[in-house]
CSV table of C-alpha atoms in Angstrom, one decimal:
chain,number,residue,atom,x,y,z
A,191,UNK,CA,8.2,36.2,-3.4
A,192,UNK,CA,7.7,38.0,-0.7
A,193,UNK,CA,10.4,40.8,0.8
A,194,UNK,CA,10.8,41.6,4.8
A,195,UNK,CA,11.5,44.9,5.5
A,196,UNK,CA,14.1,43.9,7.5
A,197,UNK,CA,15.9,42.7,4.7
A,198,UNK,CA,15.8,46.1,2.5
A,199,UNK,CA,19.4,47.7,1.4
A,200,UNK,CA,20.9,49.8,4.2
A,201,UNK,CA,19.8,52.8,2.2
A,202,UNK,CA,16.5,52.4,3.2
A,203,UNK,CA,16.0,53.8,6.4
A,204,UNK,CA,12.4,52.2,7.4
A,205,UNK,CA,10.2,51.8,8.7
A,206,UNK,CA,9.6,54.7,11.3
A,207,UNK,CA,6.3,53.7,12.8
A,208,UNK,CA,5.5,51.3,15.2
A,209,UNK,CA,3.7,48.1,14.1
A,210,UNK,CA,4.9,48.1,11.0
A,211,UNK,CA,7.0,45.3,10.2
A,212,UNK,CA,5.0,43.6,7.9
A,213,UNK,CA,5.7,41.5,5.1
A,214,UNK,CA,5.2,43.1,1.9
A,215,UNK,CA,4.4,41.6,-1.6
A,216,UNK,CA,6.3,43.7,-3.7
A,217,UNK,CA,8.4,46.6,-3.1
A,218,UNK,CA,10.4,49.2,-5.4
A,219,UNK,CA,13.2,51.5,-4.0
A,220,UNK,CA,13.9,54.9,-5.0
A,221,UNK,CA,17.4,56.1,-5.7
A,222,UNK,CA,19.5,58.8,-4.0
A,223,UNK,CA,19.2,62.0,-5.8
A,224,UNK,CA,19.7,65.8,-5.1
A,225,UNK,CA,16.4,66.6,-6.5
A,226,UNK,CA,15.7,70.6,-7.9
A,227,UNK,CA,12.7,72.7,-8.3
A,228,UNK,CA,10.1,70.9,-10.0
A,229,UNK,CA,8.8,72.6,-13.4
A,230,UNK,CA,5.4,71.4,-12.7
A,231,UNK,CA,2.7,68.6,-14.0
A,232,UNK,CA,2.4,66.0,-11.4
A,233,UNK,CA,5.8,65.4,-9.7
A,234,UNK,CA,9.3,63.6,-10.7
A,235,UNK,CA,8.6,59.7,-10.7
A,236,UNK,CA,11.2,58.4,-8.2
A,237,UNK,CA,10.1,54.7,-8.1
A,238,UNK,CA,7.4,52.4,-10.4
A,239,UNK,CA,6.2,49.3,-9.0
A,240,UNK,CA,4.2,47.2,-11.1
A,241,UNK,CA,1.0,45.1,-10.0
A,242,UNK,CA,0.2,43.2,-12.6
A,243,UNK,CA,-3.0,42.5,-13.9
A,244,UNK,CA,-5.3,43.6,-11.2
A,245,UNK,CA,-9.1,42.7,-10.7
A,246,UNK,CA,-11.6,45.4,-11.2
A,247,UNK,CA,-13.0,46.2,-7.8
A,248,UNK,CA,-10.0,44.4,-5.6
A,249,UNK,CA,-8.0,46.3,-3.8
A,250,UNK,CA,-4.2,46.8,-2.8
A,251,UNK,CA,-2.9,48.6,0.3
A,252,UNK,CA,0.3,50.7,-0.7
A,253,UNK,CA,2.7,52.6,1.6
A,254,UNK,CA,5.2,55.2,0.3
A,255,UNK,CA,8.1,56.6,2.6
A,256,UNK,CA,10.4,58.9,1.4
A,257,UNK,CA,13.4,60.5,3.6
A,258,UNK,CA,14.3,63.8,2.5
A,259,UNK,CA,16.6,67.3,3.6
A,260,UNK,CA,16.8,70.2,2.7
A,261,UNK,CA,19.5,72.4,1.0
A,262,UNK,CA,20.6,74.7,-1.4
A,263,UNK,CA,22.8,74.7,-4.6
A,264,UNK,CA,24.9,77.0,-3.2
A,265,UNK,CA,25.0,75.3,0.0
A,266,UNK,CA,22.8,77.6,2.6
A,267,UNK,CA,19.9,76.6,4.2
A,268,UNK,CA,16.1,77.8,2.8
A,269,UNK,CA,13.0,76.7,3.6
A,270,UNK,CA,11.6,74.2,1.3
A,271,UNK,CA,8.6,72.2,0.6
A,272,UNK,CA,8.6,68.9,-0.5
A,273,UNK,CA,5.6,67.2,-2.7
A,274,UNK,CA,5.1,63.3,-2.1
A,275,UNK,CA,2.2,61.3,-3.5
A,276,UNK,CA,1.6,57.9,-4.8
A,277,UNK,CA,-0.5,57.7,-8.3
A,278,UNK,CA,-1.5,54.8,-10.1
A,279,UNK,CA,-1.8,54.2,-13.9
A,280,UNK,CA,-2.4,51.5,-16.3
A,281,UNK,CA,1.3,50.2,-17.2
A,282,UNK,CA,2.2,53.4,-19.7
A,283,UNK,CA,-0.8,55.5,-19.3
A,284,UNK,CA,-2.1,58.2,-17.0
A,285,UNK,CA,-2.9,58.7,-13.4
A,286,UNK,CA,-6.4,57.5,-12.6
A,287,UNK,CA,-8.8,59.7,-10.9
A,288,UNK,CA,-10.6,59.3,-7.5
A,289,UNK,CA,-14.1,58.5,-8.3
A,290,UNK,CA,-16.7,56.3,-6.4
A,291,UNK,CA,-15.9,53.2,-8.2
A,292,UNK,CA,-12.1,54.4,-8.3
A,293,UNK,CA,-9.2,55.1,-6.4
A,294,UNK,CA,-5.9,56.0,-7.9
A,295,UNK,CA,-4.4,58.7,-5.8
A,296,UNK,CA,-2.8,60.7,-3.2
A,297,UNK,CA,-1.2,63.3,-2.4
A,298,UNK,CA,1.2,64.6,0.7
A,299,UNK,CA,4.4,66.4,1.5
A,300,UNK,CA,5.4,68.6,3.9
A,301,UNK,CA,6.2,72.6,3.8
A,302,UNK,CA,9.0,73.8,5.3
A,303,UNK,CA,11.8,71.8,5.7
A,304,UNK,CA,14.3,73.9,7.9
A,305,UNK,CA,17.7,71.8,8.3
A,306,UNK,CA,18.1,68.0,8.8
A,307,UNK,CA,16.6,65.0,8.1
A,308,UNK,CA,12.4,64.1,8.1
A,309,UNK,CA,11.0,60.4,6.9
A,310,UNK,CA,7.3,61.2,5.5
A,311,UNK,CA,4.8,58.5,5.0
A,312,UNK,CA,1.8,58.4,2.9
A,313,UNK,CA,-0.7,55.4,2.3
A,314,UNK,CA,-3.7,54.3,0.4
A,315,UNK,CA,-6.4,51.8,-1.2
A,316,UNK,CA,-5.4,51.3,-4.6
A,317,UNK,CA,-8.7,50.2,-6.2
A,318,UNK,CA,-9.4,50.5,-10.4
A,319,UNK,CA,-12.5,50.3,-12.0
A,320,UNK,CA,-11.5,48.0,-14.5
A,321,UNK,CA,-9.5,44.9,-14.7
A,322,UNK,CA,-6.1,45.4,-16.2
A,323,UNK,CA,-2.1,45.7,-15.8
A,324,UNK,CA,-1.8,48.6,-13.2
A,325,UNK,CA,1.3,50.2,-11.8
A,326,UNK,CA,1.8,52.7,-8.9
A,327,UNK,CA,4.5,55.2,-9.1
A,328,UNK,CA,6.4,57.0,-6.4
A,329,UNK,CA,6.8,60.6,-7.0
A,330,UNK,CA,8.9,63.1,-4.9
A,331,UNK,CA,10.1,66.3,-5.9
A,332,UNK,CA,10.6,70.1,-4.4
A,333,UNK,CA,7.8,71.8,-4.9
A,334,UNK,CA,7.6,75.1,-7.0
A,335,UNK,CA,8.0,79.0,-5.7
A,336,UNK,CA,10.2,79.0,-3.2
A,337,UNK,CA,12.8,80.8,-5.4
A,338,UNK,CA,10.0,83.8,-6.4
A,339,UNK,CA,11.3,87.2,-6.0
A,340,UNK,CA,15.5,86.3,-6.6
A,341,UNK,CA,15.8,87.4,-10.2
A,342,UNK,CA,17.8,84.9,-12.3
A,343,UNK,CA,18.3,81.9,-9.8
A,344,UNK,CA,15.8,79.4,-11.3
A,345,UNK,CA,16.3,75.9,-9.6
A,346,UNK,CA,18.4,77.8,-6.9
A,347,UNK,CA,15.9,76.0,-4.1
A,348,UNK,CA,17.0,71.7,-4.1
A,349,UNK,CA,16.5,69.1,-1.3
A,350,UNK,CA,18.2,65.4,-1.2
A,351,UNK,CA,16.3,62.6,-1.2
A,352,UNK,CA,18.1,59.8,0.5
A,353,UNK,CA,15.8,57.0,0.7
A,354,UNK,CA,12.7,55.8,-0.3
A,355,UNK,CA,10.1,53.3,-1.4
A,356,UNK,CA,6.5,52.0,-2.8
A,357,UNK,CA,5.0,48.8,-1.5
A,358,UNK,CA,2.3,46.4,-2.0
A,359,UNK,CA,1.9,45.4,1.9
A,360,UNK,CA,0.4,42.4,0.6
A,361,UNK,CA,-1.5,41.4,-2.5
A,362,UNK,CA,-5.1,41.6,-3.1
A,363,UNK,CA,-8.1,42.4,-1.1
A,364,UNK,CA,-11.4,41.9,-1.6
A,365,UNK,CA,-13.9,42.3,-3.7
A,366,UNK,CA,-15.6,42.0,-0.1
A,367,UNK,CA,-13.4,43.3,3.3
A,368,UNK,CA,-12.3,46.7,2.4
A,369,UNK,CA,-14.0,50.1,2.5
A,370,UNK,CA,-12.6,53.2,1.9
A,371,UNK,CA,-12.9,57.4,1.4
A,372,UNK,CA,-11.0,60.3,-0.1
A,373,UNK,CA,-13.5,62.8,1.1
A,374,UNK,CA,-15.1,65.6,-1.0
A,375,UNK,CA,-12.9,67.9,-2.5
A,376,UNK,CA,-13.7,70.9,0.2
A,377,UNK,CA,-11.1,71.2,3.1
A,378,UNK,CA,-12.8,71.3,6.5
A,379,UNK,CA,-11.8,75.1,8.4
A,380,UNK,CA,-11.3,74.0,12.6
A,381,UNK,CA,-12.0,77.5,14.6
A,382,UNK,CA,-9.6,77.8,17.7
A,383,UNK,CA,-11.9,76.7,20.8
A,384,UNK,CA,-14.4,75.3,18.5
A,385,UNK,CA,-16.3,72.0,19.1
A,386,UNK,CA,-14.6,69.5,17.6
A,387,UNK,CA,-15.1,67.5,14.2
A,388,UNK,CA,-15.6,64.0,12.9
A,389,UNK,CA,-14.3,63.9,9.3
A,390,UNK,CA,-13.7,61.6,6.5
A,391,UNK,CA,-16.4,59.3,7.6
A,392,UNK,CA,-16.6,55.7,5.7
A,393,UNK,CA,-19.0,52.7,6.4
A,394,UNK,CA,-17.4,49.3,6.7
A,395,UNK,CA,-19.1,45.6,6.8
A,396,UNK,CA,-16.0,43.5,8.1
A,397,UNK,CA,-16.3,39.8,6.3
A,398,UNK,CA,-18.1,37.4,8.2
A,399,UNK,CA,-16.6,35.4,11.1
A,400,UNK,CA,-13.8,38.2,11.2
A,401,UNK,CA,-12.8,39.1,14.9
A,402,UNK,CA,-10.4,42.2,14.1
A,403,UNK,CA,-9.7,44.7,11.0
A,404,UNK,CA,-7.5,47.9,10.7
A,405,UNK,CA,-9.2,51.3,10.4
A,406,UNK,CA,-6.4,53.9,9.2
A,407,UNK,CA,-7.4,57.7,9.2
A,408,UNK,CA,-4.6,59.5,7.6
A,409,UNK,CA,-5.3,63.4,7.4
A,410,UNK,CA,-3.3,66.5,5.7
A,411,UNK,CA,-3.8,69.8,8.0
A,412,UNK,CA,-2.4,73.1,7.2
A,413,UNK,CA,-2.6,76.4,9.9
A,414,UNK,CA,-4.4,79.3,8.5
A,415,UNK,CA,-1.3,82.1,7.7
A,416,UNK,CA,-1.3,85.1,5.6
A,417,UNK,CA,-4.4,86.3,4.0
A,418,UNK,CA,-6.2,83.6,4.5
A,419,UNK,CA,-7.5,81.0,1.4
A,420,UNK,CA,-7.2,77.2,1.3
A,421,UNK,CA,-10.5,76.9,3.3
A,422,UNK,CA,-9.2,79.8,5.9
A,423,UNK,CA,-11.6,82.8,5.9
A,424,UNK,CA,-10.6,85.2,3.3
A,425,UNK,CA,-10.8,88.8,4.8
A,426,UNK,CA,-8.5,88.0,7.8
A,427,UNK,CA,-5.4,88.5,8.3
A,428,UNK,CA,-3.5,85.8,10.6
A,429,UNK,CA,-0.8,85.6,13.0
A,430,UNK,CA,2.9,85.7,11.8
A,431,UNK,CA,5.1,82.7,12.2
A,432,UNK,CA,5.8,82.5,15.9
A,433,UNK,CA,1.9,81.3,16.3
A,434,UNK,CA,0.8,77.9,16.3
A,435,UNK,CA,-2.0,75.4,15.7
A,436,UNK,CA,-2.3,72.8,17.9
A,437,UNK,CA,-4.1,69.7,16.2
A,438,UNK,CA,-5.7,67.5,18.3
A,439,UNK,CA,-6.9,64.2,16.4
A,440,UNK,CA,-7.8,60.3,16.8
A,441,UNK,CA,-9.0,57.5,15.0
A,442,UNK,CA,-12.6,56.2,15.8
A,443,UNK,CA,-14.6,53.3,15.3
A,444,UNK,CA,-18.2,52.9,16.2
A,445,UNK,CA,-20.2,50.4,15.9
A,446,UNK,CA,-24.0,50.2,14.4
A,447,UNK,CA,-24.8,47.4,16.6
A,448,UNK,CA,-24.9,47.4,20.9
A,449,UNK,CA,-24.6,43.8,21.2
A,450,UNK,CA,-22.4,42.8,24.1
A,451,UNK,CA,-18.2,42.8,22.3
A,452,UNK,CA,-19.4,45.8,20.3
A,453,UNK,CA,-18.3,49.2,21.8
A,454,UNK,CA,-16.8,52.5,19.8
A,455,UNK,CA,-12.7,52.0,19.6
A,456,UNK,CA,-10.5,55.1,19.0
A,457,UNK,CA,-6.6,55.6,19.3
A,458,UNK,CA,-5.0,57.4,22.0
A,459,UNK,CA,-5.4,61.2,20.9
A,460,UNK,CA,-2.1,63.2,19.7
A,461,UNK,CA,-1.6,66.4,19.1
A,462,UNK,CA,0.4,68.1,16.5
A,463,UNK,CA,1.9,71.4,15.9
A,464,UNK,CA,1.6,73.2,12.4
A,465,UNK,CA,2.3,76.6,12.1
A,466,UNK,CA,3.8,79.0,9.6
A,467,UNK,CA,7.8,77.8,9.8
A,468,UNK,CA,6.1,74.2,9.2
A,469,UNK,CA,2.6,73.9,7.7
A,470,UNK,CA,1.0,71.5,5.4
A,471,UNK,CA,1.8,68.6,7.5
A,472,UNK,CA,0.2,64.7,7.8
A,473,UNK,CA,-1.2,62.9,10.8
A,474,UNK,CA,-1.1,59.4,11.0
A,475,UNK,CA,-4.0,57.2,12.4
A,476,UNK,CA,-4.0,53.5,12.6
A,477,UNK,CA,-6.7,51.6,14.6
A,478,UNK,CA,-6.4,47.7,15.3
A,479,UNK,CA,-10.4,47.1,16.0
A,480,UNK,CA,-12.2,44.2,17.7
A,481,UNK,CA,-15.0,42.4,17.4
A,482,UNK,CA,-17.0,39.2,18.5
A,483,UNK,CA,-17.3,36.5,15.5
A,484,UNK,CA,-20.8,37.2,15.8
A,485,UNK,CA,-19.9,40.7,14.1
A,486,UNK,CA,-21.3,44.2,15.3
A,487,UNK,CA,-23.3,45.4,12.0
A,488,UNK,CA,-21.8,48.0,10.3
A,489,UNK,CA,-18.9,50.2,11.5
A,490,UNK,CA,-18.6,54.0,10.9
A,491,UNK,CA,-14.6,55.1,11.0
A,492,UNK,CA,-13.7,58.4,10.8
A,493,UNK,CA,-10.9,60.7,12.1
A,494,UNK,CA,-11.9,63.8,15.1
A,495,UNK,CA,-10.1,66.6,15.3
A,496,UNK,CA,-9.9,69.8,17.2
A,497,UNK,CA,-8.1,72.9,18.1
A,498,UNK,CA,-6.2,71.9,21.7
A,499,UNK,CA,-5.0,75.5,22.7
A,500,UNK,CA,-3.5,77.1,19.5
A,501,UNK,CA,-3.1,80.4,18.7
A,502,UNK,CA,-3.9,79.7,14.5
A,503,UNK,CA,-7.2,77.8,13.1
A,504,UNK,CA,-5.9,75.4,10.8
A,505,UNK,CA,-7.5,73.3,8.2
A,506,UNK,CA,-8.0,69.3,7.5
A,507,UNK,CA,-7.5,69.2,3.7
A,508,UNK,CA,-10.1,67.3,1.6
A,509,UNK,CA,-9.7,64.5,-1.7
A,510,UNK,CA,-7.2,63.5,-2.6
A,511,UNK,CA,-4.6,64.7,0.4
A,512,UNK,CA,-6.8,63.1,3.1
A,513,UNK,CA,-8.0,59.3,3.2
A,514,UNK,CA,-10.5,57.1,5.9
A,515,UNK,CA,-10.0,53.4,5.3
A,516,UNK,CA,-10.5,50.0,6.5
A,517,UNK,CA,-9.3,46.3,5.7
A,518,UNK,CA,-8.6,42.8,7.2
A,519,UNK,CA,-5.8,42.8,9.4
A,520,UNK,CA,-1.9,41.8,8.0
């Protein structure tokens, strides 16, 4: 039976975005917890929502949101960084891999919380290789090293998690209608003042007859800091914390045919700020696209983005922090 997220427990303060009051098939809530250094492996599970058997090749559309703070055990404020993906299993076993013919992850989070309260989203194509009795886990937890360098204080770095949850907006998809991309595994390095870059690029055949779909382009960028690494030239050192990268990024669609109702759609460009006091941070795309019946071929999405007067290069972070996809509309 399906669940409106109007109708979640107070404790869940969602959804942030607009356009997203959809109705979702199943959803599983995580529960308030002060939440300490995490000791490694792949993250504290803070919610399991089970599928059910699920058809080799389908497809699911899940949505995580998780709102966290920071703090301290002894009560001070510290930076933190918080890890936050969804992975998928068979019911019991281990996270499935992102493969051609599979998709099973991703990962997000944000570094550095400084004080108060931030909601971060993360979404995905849930697609297996093989038919069987799936389940998709929340996990959040604080990520490790923050305490390095204070002798005797393990777990002194913590962060509440007040809210959260895992949803299935709405059953199956497909095998036909859906199309999406992780990315290789190399992170893309943006020059400031550079030409610009499509990346994440996926083809997509809507079904026939359909008038509309959804192309998301969601996209983990970090500034270059430090000594470099992470896809930022090694050898240079960067800027200290007061400098800045100004992302500039959109969501575009383009059509393979020029037959009158088909012309290249892209969101309004945003820019975001990432910098060294708050790196390692996720841009949300979502694209409602258009279409005569008669349908416009195939359509190439795929995110751009570009330095827009920043005093870092940053980084758009590859498979499986960064994911291109499209689907029939909600």
């Amino acid at each position: 039976m399906r669940t409106f997220l109007a109708t979640l427990s107070a404790l869940l303060l969602v959804p942030v975005l607009a356009g997203t009051a959809h109705a979702y098939d199943k959803i599983a809530e995580a529960a308030p917890v002060t939440m300490v250094e995490s000791p490694g492996g792949e993250g504290e599970v803070r919610a399991r929502l089970v599928l059910g058997t699920v058809t080799a090749g389908t497809s699911h559309n899940l949505r995580s949101e998780i709102e966290v703070g920071d703090g301290r055990v002894d009560g001070a404020v510290s930076a933190i960084a918080i890890g936050h993906k969804i992975t998928c299993q068979p019911v019991g076993g281990t996270t499935l891999p992102n493969t051609a013919a599979q998709h099973g992850q991703i990962w997000s989070g944000q570094n550095l919380l400084h004080g108060g309260r931030v909601t971060l989203v993360v979404r995905m194509l849930f697609k297996p290789a093989t038919t069987g009795n799936y389940e998709c886990l929340l996990r959040a937890y604080v990520l490790n090293g923050y305490a390095a360098g204070q002798p005797g204080q393990p777990g002194r770095e913590t962060a509440r998690l007040y809210s959260g949850f895992i949803g299935d907006i709405d059953g199956a998809i497909g095998p036909e209608g859906f199309a999406q991309t992780f990315g290789s595994s190399q992170n893309t390095f943006l020059g400031m003042d550079a030409p610009g870059k499509q990346v994440n690029p996926v083809d997509y055949i809507p079904l026939p007859g359909a008038t509309r779909f959804l192309a998301t382009a969601d996209l983990f960028a970090t500034s270059c800091y430090g000594e470099g690494g992470n896809a930022c030239p090694d050898g240079t050192t960067y800027p200290g914390k007061a400098n800045t990268a100004m992302v500039r990024f959109r969501t575009v669609a383009t059509p393979s045919s020029a037959a009158p109702g088909c012309v290249a759609q892209a969101t309004p460009s945003e820019t975001a700020a990432v910098s060294g006091n708050l790196h390692h941070l996720r841009l949300l795309g979502q694209l409602t696209v258009t279409q005569p019946a008669s349908g416009c071929g195939t359509w190439r999405i795929n995110a751009f983005v570009q330095d827009n007067g920043g005093t870092l290069p940053f980084v758009i972070h590859g498979n499986p922090y960064s994911v291109t996809y499209a689907r029939p509309p909600v």
